[in-house]
XYZ file of C-alpha atoms in Angstrom:
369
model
C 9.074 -18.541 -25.964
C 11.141 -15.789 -23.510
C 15.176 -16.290 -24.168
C 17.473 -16.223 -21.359
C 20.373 -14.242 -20.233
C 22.828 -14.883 -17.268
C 24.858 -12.135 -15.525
C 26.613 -12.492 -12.053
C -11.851 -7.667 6.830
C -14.443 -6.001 7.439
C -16.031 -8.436 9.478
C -18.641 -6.115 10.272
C -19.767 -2.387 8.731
C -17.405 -0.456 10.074
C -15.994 2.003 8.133
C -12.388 2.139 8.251
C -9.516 3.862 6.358
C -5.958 3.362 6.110
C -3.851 6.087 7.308
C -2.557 8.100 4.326
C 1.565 7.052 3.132
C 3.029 10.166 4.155
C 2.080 9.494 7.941
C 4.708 6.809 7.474
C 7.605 8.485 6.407
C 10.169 9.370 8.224
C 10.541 12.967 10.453
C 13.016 14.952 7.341
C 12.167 14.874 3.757
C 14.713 13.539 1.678
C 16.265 14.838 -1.635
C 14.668 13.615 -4.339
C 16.227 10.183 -5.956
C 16.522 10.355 -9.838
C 18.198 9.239 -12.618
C 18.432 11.436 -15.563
C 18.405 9.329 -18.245
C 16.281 6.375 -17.205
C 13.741 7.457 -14.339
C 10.568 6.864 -15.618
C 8.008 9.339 -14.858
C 5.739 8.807 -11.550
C 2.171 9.567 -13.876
C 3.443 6.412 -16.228
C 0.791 4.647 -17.652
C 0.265 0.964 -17.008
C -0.768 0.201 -20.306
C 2.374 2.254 -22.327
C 4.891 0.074 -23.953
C 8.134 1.045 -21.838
C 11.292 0.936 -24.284
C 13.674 -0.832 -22.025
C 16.254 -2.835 -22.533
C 18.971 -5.168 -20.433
C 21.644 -2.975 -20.895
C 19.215 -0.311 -19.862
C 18.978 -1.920 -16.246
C 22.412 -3.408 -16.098
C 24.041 0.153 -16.503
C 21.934 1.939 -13.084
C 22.257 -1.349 -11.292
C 26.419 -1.201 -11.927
C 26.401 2.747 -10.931
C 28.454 3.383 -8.413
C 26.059 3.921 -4.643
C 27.414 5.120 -1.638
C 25.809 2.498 0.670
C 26.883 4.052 3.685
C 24.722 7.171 3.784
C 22.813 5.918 5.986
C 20.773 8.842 6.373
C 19.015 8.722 2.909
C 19.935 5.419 1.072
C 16.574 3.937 1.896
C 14.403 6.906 -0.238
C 14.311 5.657 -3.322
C 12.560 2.377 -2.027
C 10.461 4.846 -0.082
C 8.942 6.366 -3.070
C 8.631 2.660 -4.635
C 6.231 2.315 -2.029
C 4.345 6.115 -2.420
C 3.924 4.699 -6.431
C 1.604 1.591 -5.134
C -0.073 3.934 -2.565
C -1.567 6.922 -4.264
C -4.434 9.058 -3.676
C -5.792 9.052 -0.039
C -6.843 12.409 -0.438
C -9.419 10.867 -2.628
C -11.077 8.502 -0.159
C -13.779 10.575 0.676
C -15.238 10.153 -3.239
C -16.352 6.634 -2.782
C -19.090 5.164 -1.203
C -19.477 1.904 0.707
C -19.885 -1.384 -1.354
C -22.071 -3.482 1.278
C -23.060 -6.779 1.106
C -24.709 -8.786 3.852
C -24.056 -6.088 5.967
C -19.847 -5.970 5.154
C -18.607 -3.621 3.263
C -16.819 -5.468 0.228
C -15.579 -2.692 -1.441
C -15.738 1.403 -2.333
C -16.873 2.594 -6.028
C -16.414 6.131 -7.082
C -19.239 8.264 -6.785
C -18.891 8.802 -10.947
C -18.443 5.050 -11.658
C -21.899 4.845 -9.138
C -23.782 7.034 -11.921
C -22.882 4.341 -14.660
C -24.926 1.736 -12.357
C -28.007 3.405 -11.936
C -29.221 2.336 -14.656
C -29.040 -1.306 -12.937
C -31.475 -0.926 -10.515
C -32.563 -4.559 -10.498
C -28.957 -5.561 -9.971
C -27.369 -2.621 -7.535
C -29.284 -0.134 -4.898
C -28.001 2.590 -3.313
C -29.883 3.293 0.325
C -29.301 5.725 2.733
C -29.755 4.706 5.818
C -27.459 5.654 8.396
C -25.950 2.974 10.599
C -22.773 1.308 11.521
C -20.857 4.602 10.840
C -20.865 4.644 7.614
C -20.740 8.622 6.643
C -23.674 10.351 5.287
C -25.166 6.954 5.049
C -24.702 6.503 1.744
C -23.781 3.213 0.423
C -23.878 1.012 -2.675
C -25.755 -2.359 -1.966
C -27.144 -5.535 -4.762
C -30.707 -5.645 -5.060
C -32.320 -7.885 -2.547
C -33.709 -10.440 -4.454
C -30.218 -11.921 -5.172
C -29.751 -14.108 -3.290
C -27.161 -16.607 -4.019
C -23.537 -16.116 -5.066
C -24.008 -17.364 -8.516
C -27.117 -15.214 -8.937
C -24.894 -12.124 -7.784
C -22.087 -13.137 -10.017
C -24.489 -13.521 -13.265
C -26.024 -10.424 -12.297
C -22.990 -8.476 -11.482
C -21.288 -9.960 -14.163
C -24.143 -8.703 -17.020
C -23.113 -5.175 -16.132
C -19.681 -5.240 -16.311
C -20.188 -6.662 -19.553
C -23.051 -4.001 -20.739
C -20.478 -1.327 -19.642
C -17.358 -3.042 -21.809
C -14.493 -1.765 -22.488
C -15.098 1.717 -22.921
C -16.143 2.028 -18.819
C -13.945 -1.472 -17.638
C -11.141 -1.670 -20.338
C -8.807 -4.517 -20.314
C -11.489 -7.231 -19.544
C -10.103 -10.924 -19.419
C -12.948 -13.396 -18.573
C -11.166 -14.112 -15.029
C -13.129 -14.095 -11.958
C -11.981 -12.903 -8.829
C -13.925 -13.603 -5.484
C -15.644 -11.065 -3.374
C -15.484 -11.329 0.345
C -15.219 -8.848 3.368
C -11.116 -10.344 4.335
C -9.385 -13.688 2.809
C -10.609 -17.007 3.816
C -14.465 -15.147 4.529
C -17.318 -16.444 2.519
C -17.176 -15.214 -0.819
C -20.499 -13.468 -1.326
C -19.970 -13.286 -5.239
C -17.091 -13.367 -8.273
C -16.033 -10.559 -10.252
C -14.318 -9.945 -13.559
C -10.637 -9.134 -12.737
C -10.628 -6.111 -14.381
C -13.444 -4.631 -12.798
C -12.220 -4.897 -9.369
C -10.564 -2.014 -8.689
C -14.116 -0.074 -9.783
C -15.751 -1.766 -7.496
C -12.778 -1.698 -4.715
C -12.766 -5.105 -4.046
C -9.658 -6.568 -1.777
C -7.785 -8.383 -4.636
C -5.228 -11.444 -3.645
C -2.083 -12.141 -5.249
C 0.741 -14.444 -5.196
C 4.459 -13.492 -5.546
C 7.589 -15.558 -6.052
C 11.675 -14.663 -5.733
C 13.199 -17.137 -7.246
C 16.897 -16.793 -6.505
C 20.166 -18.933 -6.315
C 23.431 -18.521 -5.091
C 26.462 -18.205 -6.845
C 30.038 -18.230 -5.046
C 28.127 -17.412 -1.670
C 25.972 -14.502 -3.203
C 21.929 -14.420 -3.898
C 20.783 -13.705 -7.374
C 17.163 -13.245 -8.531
C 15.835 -14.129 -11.856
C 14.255 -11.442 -13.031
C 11.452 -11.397 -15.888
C 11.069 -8.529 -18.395
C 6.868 -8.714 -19.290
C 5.946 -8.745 -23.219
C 5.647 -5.719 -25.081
C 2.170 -6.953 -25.644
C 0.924 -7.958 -22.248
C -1.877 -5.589 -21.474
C -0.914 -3.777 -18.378
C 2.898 -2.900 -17.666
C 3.929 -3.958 -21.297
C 7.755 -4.310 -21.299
C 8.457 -3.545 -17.664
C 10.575 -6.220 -15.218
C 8.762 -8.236 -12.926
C 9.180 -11.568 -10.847
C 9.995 -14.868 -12.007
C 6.519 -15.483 -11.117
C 3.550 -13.714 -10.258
C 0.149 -13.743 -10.810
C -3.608 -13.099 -9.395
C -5.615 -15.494 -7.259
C -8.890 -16.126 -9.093
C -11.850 -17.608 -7.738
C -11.699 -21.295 -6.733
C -7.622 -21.936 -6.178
C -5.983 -22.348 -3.319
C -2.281 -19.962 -3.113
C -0.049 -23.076 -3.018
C -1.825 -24.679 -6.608
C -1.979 -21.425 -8.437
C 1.570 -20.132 -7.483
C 2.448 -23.813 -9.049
C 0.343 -23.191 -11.818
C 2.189 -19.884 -12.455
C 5.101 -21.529 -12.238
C 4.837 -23.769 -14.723
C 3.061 -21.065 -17.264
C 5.272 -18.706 -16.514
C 8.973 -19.700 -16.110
C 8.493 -23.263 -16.770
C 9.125 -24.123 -13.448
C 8.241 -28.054 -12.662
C 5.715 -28.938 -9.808
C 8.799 -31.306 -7.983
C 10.636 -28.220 -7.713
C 7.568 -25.266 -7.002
C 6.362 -27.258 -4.558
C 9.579 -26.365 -2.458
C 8.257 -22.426 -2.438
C 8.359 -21.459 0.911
C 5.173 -18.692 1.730
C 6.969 -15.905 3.873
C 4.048 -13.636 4.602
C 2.426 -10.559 2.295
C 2.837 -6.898 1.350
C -0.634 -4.813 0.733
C -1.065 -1.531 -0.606
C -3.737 1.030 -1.477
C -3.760 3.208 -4.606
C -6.417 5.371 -6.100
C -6.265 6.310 -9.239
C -9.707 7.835 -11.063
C -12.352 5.664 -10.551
C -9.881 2.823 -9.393
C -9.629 1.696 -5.974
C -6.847 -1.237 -5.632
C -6.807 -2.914 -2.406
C -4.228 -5.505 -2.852
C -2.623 -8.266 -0.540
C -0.024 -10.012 -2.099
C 1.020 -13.464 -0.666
C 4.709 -14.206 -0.762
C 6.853 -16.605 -1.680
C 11.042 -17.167 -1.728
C 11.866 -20.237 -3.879
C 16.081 -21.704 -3.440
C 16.754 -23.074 -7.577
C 18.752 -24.856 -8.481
C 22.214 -23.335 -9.897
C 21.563 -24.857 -13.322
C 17.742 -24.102 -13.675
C 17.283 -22.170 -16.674
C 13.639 -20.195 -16.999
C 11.595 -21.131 -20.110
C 8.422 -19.119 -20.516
C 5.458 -21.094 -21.644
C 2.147 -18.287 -22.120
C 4.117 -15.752 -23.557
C 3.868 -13.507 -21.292
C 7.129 -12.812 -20.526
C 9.854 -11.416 -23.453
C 12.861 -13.107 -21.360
C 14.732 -13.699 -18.358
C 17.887 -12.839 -16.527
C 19.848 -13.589 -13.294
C 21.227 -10.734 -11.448
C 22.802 -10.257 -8.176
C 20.339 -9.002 -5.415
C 22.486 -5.938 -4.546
C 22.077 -4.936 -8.084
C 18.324 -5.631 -8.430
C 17.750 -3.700 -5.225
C 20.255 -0.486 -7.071
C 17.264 -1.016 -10.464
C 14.556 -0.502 -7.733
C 16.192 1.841 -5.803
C 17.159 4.391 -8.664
C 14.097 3.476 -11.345
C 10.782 2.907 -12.382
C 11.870 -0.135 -14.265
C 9.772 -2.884 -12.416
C 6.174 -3.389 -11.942
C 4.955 -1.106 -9.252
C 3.561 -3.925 -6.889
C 6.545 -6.223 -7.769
C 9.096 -3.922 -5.767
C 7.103 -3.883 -2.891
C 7.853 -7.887 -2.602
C 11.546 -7.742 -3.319
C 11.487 -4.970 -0.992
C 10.102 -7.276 1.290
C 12.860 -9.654 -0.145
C 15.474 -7.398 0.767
C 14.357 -7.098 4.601
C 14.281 -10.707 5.357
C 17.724 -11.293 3.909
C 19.783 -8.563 5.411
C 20.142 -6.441 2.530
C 18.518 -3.432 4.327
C 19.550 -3.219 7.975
C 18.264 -1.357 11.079
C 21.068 0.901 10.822
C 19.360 2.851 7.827
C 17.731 5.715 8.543
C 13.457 5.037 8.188
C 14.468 1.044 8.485
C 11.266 0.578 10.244
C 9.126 3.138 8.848
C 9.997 1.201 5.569
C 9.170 -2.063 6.595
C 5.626 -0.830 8.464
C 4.721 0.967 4.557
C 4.856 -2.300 2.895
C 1.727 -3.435 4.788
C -0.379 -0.257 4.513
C -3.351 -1.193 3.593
C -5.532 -3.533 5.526
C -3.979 -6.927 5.482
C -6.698 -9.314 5.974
C-alpha cells in the first residue's frame, strides 16, 4: 500500500522514417543543463534501482531558476525529449516487419538471426517493391492465416527465446496493426515489442488540483521492485494499452489499480491529445504514442495505491515539478514528455521562450498514427 505526502500508419508499404531529434532543435546549441549532485546519467538503465528520495526532488525543485532567460530556460526539457528519442543513426540496421503488405514494425538485423530458426513462423524475402531498401524485409510464413494463428505462432517464439533474448516478459498482449484503430493483424507479448518495433499505445493521466489559485500534480514515485524504472517518479497514472480495451476503460482501470482513483470520479478525465517518440536502443525499437489525459481532483482526494506498484505519492506545485524535469533525470523518460505536454497547454511555457515551438513540434516526433 503507497503512503502519501502533501507539500504546497503505414497504410500501405511505404517506407518512411522520422526525421532524426536534432533537426528539431533550435539554430544555437545551448550550455549544457546539470545538476551536480542529482543528475542522473543519460546511459541510465531502466531496470537499475534509482536511490531517490522526496527530499531528493523537493531540494532541485526549490532551487532558485532564473525564469526569465528566455534564451535557454527551455533546454533542459529539450534534452528530456533527446532521452525518449535516441538512436536515428541506427535506423538503417533494421529491416521491414510486413504484414499483409504494411509494414508493422522494424527488427534488428541481429535480433533477425535469432528467428531463423523459425522458418515455419517468420520469412524473410527479398523482393523489391514499394520502396522498401535493398528489398529486404521480415514477413510471417504464409500459411498463417488468422490473427490468433499469428499470435500462437508468434507468441511460441518469444517464449522459446525467454528471457535471456526478451527479458522482462509479463504475459500481456499488445496488438499489432499498421496505425491505431487499423485491423490488428496479430497480439504480441509486451515485452517483445520493441524487438519487433511494433507502434505501442499508451495512456497518460495528470492528475492535479488547485490550491489557493495554483495547480499541483500528484506525483507517484514507482516501487523499488517494479521491473523497469524501479524507484523513479512517474504519473498518478499511467499504463499500456493491451489488446482488447478501449483508452477510456483501461485509463479507469489504471486508475483504480493504481492510485485508487473511483470510476465516478475517472470518468471525468478529459483526453487532450498524445505525445510519440522514437528511441533505439540495441535491438530495441520503441515506437510509442501515448494518449493523454488531464484529470481536475478533488482538493481532499488522497491517492491510495492498490497493485503495488507505486512506493507513494505526493502533491507538488506544477512550477516545481516542471524545475524536477527541467534540472533531472528523476522521472520516467516517457512520463516528462506528457507533463511537458502538461506544461504547454496550461501556460507554464510561453511563446516568449526561446525554441517554444521547436519544443512543442519534438513531443510528436515520431509518427503519430
Amino acid at each position: 500500500m503507497g503512503t502519501v505526502c502533501c507539500i504546497s500508419k503505414f497504410a500501405s508499404l511505404s517506407y518512411v522514417r522520422s526525421r532524426p531529434f536534432s533537426s528539431l532543435l533550435p539554430s544555437h546549441s545551448f550550455p549544457s543543463t546539470t545538476s551536480t549532485n542529482f543528475t542522473l546519467a543519460s546511459s541510465f538503465s531502466s531496470s537499475a534501482t534509482l536511490s531517490l528520495t522526496w527530499d531528493d526532488a523537493i531540494a532541485i525543485s526549490e532551487s532558485q531558476t532564473d525564469t526569465q532567460d528566455r534564451s535557454c530556460y527551455l533546454h533542459g526539457f529539450f534534452n528530456k525529449v533527446q532521452l525518449c528519442n535516441r538512436g536515428s543513426e541506427e535506423q538503417s540496421e533494421f529491416l521491414p516487419f510486413v504484414v499483409e503488405n504494411h509494414i508493422v514494425g522494424f527488427i534488428h538485423n541481429g535480433f533477425v538471426e535469432h528467428l531463423r530458426g523459425f522458418g515455419d513462423v517468420f520469412v524473410f524475402p527479398k523482393e523489391k517493391y514499394n520502396g522498401v531498401p535493398n528489398g529486404d524485409f521480415v514477413s510471417l510464413h504464409p500459411m498463417l492465416k488468422t490473427a490468433d494463428e499469428r499470435t500462437s505462432a508468434v507468441g511460441y517464439v518469444v517464449e522459446q527465446l525467454g528471457e535471456k533474448q526478451i527479458p522482462g516478459i509479463r504475459n500481456e498482449l499488445y496488438p499489432v496493426t499498421s496505425s491505431f484503430g487499423a485491423p490488428i493483424f496479430f497480439s504480441l507479448e509486451r515485452a517483445a515489442a520493441p524487438y519487433f518495433g511494433i507502434k505501442a499505445y499508451g495512456v497518460h493521466m495528470n492528475g492535479y488540483v488547485e490550491v489557493d489559485g495554483q495547480k499541483h500534480l500528484w506525483i507517484g514515485k514507482r516501487s523499488d521492485t517494479k521491473q523497469t524504472y524501479p524507484g523513479m517518479l512517474d504519473h498518478l497514472v499511467a499504463g499500456g494499452l493491451p489488446h482488447g480495451i478501449d483508452c477510456q476503460e483501461n485509463l479507469i482501470k489504471e486508475c483504480e489499480e493504481e492510485a485508487g482513483i473511483p470510476r465516478s470520479i475517472s470518468v471525468k478525465a478529459i483526453p487532450v491529445g498524445a505525445v510519440s517518440y522514437m528511441d533505439i536502443d540495441g535491438y530495441r525499437y520503441k515506437r510509442d504514442v501515448l494518449f493523454c489525459y488531464d484529470l481536475k481532483l478533488p482538493k481532499d482526494f488522497i491517492p491510495n495505491n492498490e497493485d503495488g506498484e507505486v512506493d507513494s505519492f505526493k502533491l507538488i506545485p506544477v512550477r516545481k515539478v516542471a524545475e524536477i524535469i527541467r534540472t533531472t533525470q528523476f522521472f520516467k523518460t516517457n512520463c516528462s514528455l506528457v507533463i511537458i505536454d502538461f506544461l504547454f497547454r496550461h501556460g507554464y511555457i510561453t511563446p516568449e521562450y526561446h525554441g517554444y515551438l521547436d519544443l512543442l513540434r519534438s513531443l510528436r516526433i515520431e509518427d503519430c498514427s
